[in-house]
Coordinates of C-alpha atoms and ligand atoms in Angstrom, one line a residue:
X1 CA 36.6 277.5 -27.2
X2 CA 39.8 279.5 -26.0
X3 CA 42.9 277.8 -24.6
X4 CA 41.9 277.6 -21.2
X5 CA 41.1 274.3 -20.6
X6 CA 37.5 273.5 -20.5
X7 CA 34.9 272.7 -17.6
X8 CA 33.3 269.8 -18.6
X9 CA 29.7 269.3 -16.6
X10 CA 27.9 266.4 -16.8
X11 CA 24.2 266.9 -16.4
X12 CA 22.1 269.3 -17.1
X13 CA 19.4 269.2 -13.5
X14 CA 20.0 271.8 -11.6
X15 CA 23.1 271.0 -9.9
X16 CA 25.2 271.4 -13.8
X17 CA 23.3 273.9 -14.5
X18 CA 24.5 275.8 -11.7
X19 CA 27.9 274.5 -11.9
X20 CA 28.6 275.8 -15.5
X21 CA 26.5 278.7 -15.0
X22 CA 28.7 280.0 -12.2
X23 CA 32.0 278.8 -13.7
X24 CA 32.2 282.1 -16.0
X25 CA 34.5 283.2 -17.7
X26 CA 35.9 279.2 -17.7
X27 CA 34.2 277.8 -21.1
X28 CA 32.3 275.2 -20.1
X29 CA 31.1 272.1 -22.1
X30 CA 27.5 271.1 -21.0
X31 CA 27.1 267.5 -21.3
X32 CA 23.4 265.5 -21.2
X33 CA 21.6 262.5 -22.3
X34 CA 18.7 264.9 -24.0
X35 CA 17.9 268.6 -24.1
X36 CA 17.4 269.9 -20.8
X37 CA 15.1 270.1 -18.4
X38 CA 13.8 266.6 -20.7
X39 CA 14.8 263.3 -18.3
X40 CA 16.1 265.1 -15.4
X41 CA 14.4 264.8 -12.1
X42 CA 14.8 268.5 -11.1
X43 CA 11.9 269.2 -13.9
X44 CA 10.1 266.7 -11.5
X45 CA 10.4 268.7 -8.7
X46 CA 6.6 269.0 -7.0
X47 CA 7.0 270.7 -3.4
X48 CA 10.1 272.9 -3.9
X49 CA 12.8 274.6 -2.1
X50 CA 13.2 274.6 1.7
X51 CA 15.0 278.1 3.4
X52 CA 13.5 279.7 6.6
X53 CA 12.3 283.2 4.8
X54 CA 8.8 283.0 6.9
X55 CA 7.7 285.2 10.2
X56 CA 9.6 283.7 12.4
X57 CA 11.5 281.5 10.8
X58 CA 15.3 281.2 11.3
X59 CA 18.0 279.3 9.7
X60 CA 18.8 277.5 13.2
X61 CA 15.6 276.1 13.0
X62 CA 16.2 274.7 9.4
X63 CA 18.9 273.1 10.6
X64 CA 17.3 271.4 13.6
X65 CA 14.9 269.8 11.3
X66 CA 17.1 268.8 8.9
X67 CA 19.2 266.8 11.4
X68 CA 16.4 265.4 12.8
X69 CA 15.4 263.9 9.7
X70 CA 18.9 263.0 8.9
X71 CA 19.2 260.9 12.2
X72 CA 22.1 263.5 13.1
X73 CA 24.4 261.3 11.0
X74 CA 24.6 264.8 8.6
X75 CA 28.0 266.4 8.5
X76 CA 27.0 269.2 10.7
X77 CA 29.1 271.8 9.3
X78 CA 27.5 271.4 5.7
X79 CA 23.5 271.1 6.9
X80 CA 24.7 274.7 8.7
X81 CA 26.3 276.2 5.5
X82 CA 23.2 274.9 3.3
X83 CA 20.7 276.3 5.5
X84 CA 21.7 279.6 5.5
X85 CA 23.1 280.2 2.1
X86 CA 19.3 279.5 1.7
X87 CA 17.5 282.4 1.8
X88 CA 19.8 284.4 -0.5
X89 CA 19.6 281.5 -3.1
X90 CA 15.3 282.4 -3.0
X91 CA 16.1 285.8 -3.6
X92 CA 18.9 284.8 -6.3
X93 CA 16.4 282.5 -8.2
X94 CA 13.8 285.3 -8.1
X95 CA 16.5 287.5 -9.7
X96 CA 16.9 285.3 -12.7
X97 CA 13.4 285.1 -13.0
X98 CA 11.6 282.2 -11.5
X99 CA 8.0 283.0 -10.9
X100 CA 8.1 281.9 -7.0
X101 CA 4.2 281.9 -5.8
X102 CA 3.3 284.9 -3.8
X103 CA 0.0 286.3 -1.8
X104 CA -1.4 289.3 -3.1
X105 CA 0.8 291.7 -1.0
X106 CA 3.9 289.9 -2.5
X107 CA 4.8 287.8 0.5
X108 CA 6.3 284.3 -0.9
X109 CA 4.2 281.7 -0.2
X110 CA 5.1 278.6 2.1
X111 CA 4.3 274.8 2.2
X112 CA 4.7 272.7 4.6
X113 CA 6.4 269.2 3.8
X114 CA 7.5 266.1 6.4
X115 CA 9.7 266.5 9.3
X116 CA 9.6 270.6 8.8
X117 CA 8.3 272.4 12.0
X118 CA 6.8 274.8 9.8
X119 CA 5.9 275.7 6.4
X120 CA 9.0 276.0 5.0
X121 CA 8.5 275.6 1.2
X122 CA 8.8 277.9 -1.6
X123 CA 7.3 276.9 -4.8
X124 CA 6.5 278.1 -7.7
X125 CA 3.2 277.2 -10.4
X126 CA 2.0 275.4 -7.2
X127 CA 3.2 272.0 -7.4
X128 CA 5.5 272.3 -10.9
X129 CA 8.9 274.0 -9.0
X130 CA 10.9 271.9 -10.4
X131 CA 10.1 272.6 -14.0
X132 CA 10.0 276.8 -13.5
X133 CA 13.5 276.5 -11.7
X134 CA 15.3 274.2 -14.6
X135 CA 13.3 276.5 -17.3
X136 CA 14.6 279.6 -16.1
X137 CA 18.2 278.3 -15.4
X138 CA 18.5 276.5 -18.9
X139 CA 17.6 279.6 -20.2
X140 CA 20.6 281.0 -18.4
X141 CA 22.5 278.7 -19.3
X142 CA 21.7 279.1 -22.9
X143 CA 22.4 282.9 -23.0
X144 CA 26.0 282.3 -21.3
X145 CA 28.3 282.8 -24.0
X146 CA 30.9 280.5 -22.0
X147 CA 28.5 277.6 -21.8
X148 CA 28.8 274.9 -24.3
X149 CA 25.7 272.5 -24.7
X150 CA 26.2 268.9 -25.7
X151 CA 22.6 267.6 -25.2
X152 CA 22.4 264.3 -26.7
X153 CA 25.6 262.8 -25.6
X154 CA 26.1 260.4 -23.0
X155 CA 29.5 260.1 -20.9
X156 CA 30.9 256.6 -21.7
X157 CA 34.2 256.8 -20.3
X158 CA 37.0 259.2 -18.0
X159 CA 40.5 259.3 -19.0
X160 CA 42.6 259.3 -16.8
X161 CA 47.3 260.5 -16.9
X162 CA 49.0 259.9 -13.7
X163 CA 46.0 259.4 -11.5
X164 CA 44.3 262.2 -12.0
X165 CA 41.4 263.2 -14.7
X166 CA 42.8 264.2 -18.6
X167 CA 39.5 263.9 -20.4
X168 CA 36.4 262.3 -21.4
X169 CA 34.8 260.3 -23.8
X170 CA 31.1 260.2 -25.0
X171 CA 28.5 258.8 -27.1
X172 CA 25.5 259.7 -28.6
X173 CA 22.6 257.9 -29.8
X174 CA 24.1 257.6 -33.3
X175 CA 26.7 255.5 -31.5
X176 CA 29.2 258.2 -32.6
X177 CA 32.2 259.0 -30.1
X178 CA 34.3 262.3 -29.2
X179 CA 36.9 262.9 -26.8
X180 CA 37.4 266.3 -25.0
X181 CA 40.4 266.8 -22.9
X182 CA 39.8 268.5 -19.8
X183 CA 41.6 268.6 -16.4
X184 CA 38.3 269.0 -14.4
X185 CA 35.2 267.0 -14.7
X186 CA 31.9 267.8 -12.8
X187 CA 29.8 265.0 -12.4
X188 CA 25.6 266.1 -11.9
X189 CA 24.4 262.8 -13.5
X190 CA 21.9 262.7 -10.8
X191 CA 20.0 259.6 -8.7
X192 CA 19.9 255.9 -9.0
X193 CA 15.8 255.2 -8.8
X194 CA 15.8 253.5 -12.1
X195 CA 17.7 250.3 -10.6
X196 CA 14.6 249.8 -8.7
X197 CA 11.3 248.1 -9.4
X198 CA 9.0 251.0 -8.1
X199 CA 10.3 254.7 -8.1
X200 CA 9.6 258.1 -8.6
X201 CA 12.5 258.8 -10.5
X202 CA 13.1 259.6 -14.5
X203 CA 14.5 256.5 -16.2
X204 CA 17.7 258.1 -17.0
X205 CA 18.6 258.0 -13.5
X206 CA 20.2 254.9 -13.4
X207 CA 23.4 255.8 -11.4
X208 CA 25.5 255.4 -14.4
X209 CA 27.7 258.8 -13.3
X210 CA 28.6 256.6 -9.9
X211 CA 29.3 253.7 -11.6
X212 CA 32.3 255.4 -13.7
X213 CA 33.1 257.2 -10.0
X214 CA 33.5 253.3 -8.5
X215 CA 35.6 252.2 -11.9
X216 CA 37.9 255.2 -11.5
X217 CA 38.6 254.5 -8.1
X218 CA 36.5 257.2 -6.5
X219 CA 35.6 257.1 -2.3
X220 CA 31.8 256.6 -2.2
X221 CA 30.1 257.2 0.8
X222 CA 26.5 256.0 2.6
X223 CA 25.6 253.8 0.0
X224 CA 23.3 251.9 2.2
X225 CA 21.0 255.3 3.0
X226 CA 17.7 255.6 0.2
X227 CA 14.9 257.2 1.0
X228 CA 11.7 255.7 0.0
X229 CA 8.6 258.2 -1.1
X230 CA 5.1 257.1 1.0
X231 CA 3.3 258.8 -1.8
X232 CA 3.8 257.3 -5.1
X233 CA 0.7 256.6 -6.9
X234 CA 0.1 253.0 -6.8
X235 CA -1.5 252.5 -9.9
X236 CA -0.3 249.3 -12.5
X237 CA 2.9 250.3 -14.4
X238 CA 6.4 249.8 -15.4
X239 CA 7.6 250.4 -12.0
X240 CA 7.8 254.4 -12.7
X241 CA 5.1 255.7 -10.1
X242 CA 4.3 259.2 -10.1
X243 CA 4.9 260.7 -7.2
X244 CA 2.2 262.7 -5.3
X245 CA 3.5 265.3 -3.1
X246 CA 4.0 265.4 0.5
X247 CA 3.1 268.9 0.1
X248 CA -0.3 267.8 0.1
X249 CA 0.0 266.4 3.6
X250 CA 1.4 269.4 4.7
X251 CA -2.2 271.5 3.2
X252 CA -4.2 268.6 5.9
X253 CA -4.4 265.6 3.6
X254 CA -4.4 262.3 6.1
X255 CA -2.8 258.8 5.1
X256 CA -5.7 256.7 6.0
X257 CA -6.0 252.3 5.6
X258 CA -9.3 251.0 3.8
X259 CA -11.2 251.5 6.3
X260 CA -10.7 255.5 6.8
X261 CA -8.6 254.9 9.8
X262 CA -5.6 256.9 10.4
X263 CA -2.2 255.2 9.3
X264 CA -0.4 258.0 11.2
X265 CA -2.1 259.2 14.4
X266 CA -0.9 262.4 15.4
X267 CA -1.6 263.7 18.8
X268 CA 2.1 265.3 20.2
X269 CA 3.8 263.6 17.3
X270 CA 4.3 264.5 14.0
X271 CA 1.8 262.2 12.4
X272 CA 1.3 262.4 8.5
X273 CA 4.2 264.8 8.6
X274 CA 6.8 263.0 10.3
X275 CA 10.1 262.2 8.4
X276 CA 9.5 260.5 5.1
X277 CA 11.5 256.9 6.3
X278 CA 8.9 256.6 9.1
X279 CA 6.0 257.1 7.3
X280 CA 7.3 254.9 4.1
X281 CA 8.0 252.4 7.0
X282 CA 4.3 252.7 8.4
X283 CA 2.8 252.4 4.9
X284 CA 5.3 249.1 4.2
X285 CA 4.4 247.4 6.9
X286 CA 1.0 248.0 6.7
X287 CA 0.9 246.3 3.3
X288 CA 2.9 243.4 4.5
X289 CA -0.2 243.1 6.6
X290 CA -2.1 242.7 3.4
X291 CA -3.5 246.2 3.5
X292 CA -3.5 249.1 0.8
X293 CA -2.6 253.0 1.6
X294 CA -4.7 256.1 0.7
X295 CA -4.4 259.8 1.0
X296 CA -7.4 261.4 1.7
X297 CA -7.2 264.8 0.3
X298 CA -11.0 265.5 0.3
X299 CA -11.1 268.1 2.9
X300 CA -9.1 270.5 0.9
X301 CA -10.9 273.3 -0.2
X302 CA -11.5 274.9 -3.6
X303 CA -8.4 277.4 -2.7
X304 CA -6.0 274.5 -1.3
X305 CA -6.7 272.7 -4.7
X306 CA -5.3 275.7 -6.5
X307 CA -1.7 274.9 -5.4
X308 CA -1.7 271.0 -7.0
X309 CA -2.6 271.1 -10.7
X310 CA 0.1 268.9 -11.0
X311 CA -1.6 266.3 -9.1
X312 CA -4.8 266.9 -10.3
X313 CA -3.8 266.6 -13.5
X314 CA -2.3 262.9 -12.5
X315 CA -5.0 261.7 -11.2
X316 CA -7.3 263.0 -14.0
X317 CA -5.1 261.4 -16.3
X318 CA -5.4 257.9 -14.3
X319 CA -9.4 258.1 -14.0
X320 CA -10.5 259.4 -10.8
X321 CA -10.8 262.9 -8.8
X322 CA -9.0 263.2 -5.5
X323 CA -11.4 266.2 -4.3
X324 CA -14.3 263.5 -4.0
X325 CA -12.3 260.3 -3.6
X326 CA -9.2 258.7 -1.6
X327 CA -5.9 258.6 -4.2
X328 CA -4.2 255.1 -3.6
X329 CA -0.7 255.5 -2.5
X330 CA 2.7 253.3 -1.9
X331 CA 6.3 253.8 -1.3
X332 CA 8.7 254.1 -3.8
X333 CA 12.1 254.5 -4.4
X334 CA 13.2 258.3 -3.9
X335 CA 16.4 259.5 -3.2
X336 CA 19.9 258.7 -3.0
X337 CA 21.8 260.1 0.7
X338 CA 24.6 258.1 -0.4
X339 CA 26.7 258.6 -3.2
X340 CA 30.7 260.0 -4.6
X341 CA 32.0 260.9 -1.3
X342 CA 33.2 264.8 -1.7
X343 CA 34.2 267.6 0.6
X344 CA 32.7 270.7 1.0
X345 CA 33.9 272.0 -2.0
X346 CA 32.8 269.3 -3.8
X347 CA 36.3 267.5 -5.0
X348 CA 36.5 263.8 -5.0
X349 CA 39.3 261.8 -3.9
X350 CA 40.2 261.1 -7.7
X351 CA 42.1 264.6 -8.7
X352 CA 40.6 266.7 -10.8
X353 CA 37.1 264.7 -10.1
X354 CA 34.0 266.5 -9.0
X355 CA 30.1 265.6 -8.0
X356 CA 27.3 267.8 -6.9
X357 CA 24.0 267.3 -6.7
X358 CA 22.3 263.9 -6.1
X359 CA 25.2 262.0 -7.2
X360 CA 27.4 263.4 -4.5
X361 CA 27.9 262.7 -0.7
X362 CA 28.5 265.9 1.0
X363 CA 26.8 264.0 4.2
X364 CA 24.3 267.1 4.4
X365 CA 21.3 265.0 4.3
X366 CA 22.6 262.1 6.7
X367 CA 20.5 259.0 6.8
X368 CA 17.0 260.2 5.3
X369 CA 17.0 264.1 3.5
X370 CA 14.1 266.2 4.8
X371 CA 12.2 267.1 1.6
X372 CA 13.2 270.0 -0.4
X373 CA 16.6 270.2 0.6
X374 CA 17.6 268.6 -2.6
X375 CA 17.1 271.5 -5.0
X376 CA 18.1 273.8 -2.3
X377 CA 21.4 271.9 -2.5
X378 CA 21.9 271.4 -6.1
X379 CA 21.7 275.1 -6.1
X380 CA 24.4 276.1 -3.0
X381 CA 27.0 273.2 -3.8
X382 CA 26.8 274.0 -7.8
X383 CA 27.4 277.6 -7.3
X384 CA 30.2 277.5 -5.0
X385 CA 31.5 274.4 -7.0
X386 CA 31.4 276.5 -10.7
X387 CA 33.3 279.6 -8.7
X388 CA 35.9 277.3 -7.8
X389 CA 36.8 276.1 -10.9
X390 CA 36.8 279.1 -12.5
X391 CA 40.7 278.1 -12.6
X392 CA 41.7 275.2 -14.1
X393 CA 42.9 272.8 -11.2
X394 CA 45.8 271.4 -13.5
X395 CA 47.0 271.7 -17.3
X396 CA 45.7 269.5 -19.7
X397 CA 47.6 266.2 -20.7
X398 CA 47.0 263.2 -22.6
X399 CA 44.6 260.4 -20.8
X400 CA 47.3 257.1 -20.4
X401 CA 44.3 255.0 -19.8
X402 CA 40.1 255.1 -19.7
X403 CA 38.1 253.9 -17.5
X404 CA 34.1 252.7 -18.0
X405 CA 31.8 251.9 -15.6
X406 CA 31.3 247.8 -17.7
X407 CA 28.9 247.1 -20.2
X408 CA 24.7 248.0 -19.6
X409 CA 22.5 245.1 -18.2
X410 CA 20.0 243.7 -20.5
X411 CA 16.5 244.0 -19.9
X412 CA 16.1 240.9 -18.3
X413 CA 19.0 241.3 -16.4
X414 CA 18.1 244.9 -15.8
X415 CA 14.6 243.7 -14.5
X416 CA 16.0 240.9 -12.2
X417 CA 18.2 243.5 -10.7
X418 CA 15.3 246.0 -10.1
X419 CA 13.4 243.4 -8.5
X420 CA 16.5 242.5 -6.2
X421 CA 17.2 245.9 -5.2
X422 CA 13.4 246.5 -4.2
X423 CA 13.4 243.3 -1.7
X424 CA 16.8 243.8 -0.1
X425 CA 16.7 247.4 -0.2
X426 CA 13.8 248.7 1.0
X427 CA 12.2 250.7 3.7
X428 CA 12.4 247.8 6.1
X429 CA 15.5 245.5 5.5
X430 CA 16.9 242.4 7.1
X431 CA 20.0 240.7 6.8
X432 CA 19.1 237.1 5.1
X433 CA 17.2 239.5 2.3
X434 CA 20.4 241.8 1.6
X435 CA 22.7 238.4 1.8
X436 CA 20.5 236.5 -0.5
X437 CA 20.4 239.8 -3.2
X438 CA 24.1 239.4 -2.9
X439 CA 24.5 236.1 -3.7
X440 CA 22.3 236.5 -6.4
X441 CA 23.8 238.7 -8.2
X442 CA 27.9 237.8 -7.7
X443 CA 26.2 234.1 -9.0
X444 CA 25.0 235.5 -12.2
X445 CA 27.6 236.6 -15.0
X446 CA 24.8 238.9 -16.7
X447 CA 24.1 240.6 -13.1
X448 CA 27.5 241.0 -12.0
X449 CA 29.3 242.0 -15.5
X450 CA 26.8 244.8 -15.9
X451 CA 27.5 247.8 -14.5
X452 CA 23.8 248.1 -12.7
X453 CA 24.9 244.7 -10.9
X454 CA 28.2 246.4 -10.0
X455 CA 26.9 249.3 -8.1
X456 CA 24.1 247.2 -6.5
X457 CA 26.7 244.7 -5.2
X458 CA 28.3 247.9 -4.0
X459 CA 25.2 248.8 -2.4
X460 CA 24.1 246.0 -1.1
X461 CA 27.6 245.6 0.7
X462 CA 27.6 248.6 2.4
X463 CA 23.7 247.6 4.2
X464 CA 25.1 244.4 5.0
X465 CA 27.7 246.3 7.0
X466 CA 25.8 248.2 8.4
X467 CA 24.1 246.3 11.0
X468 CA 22.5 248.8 13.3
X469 CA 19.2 250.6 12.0
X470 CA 19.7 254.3 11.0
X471 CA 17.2 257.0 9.4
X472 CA 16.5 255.4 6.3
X473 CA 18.3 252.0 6.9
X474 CA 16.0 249.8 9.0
X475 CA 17.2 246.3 10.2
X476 CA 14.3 244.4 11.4
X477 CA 16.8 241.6 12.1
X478 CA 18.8 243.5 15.1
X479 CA 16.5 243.4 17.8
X480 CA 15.2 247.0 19.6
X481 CA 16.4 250.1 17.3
X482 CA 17.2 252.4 19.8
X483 CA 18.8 255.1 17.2
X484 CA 16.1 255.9 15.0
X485 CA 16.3 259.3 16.3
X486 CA 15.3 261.3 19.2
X487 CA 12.1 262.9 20.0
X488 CA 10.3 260.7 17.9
X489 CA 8.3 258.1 20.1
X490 CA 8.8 255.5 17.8
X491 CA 6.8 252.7 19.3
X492 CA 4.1 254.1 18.4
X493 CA 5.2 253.6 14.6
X494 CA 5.7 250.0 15.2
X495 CA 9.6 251.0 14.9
X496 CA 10.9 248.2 17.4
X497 CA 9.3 245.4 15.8
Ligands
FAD1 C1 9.2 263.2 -8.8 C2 10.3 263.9 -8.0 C3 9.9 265.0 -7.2 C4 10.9 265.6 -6.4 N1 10.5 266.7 -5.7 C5 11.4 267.5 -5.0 C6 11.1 268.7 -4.4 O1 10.0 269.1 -4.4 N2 12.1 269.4 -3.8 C7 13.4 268.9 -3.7 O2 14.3 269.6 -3.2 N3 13.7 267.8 -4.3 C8 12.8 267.0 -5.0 N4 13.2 265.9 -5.6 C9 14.6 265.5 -5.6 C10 15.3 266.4 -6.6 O3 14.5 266.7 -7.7 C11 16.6 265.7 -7.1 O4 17.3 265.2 -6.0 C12 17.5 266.8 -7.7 O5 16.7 267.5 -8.7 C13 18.7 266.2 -8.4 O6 19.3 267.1 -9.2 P1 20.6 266.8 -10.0 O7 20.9 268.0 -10.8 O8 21.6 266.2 -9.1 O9 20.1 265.6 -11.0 P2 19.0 265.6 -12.2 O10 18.1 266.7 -12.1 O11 18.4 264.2 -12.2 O12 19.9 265.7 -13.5 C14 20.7 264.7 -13.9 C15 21.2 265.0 -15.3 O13 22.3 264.1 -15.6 C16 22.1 263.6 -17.0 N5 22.9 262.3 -17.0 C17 22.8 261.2 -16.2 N6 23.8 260.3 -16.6 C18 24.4 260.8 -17.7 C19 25.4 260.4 -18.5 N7 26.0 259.2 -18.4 N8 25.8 261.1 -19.6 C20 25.2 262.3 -19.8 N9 24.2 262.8 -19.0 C21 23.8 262.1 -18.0 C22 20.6 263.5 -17.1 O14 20.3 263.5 -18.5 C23 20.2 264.8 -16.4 O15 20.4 265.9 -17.3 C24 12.2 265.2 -6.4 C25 12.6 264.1 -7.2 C26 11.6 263.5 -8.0 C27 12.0 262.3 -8.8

């Protein structure tokens, strides 16, 4: 590597990969756990990428639905800059070679996913988006003679000179260490699902890059906002639920109780397709009612089938056919809204610290994310993130001091946490549950030393504080919720009980 000092990205989803691939001619060190796209939830992808490319489509209307979803608590200038950056990211994507799905005269094909007004949804191989869009950017990535990979090797620690960032140190499975000095570190270390009982998400997603963000001192920002999938597959596991996409919903699949009746009745309201918290909040409290939750995806046809070998495959794999038979479903944890607060440009308030991707807050998705944005944003914010540190930000010095994020739970303390953060943290919350979690956790040295513990308790704080109910944080204990959102009639999803 050359004397200018290096980029160092953490993560290789499609936020790093973005970041380093944009940051040329800056050598860049790519940093991950294992080889990319291997453990990262942008290989997980199912639906795909929102942008308003259809017949009468426009990026205004993008942006209404995405702060409806969001419970207009998005930054408003961001959801406007990610909408319409959209578009040209489809056609940049297509450019490097990702095999979007078209009709046969060439028009991209659209899905349609929750709280969109429209199809809206590029994808590609049907329902595997995710892996074609990390495939063909890790092959980018690989070819860029100013990227450096690291796959194997797992940031332990940030040093830190005078307050600002001076390097970092990692570890790989060997338990071997090396330090790299670097004024600039981009952190793309992804979501948090894995400190949850039930989620969608890969197990290296254990928040572990916010963790070192709290220890260093970091803002973080709408901790309290997770969004909770309606359609994990509830079969017997390890608490990793596959998800099955909402796509489906959007091709006339209807969430149905054991009896066949609709969960979601549509009539002038969004039904199946509303936002994803008020559906995972229908589903919830239907099974607190002792009921189960079923897609019923049998009047697809042959041709609709085509677009979900993914979940076909899934459900082949667990022993039964979703063409001729309901698929069980249940919430699970998702997403993260919250996360290292940033600004547009995706600085933190540590110098010379970045996020992008899920990790960061750029407050585009508010209080619940409408599906699909994510990609879309790991791809905007990493681009314009790697142009702007093309430049070093500072000169290298020596780190005075490093910082880690505490030592890693144990599995039983791991598994008690999960278990807390499911209860308190759900799609329907209430204060006694979030206070007890608390408790719990600050009471026990093998919760609260841990770093999982830490960034629950951090978590768990910020719910508590908030005592209103917005998007994707529901208080059952506060009475009325009159700011779900508007336009919704949310009665009729038992939202005031
Ligand atoms: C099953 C599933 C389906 C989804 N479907 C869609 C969809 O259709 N459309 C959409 O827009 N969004 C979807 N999402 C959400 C979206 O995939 C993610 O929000 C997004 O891909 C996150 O990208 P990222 O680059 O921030 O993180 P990731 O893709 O998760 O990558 C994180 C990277 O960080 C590395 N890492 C983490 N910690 C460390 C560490 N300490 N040291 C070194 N490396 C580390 C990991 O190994 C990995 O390489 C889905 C999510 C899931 C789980």
């Amino acid at each position: 590597m050359s004397a200018v000092p290096p980029l160092v990205v953490v993560g290789a989803g499609v936020a790093g990969l973005c970041t380093a691939l944009a940051a040329a001619p800056r050598p860049v060190w790519l940093v991950c756990r294992s080889a990319c796209p291997v453990g990262t939830a942008s290989a997980m992808a199912q639906g795909g990428l929102a942008a308003a490319v259809g017949e009468g489509d426009d990026p205004t209307q993008h942006a209404a639905d995405t702060l409806a979803a969001g419970a207009w608590h998005n930054d408003v200038a961001a959801v406007h800059a990610l909408v319409a950056a959209a578009p040209g990211v489809v056609q940049w994507l297509a450019g490097l070679g990702v095999p979007f799905d078209r009709d046969g005269e060439g028009r991209l094909q659209l899905g349609r996913e929750g709280g969109h007004g429209r199809a809206r949804i590029v994808h590609a191989g049907g329902d595997a988006t995710g892996r074609a869009i990390t495939t063909t950017l890790a092959q980018a990535a690989a070819a860029a003679p100013h990227v450096g990979w690291l796959p194997g090797w797992r940031l332990e620690a940030i040093g830190l000179a005078r307050g600002r960032v001076a390097g970092v140190r990692l570890r790989d499975a060997q338990e071997r260490s090396r330090e790299i000095a670097t004024p600039d570190l981009v952190l793309a270390t992804g979501g948090i699902g894995a400190l949850f009982a039930a989620t969608t998400n890969p197990p290296g997603a254990d928040g572990s890059g916010l963790s070192l963000a709290l220890a260093a001192g970091a803002d973080l920002r709408d901790l309290e906002f997770i969004q909770w999938h309606p359609t994990a597959l509830d079969v017997p596991g390890a608490g990793k639920l596959p998800l099955v996409t909402e796509a489906l919903r959007g091709a006339g699949a209807r969430l149905v109780d054991g009896n066949g009746d609709l969960l979601m009745p549509g009539g002038h309201l969004p039904g199946d397709l509303a936002p994803r918290d008020v559906v995972a909040r229908r589903i919830c409290r239907h099974q607190q009612e002792g009921g189960r939750a079923w897609l019923d995806a049998r009047g697809l046809d042959a041709e609709a089938w085509r677009q979900f070998p993914t979940v076909l495959a899934l459900c082949a794999r667990h022993g039964f056919d979703p063409r001729s038979e309901p698929i069980p479903v249940t919430p699970a944890m998702h997403f993260h809204m919250g996360g290292i607060a940033v600004d547009p440009d995706g600085a933190s308030t540590v110098p010379g610290l970045h996020a992008v991707g899920e990790v960061a807050c750029t407050g585009v998705h508010g209080a619940n994310r409408l599906a699909s944005n994510s990609l879309l944003e790991g791809v905007v914010c990493g681009r314009r993130l790697g142009e702007r540190l093309r430049q070093a930000t500072a000169g290298t010095a020596p780190a005075e001091h490093w910082v880690d994020a505490g030592p890693g739970a144990d599995a039983a303390a791991r598994a008690a946490i999960a278990r807390l953060a499911g209860r308190a943290l759900g799609p329907v919350r209430d204060g006694a549950t979030l206070a007890h979690a608390l408790q719990a956790i600050d009471s026990d040295r093998a919760l609260s030393a841990a770093r999982q513990g830490r960034l629950l308790l951090a978590m768990l704080a910020a719910a508590l504080a908030r005592r209103g109910s917005l998007g994707a944080h529901h208080r059952v204990d506060k009475g009325k919720n009159r700011n779900i959102r508007h336009g919704i009639d949310t009665p009729a999803y038992g939202e005031t009980a």
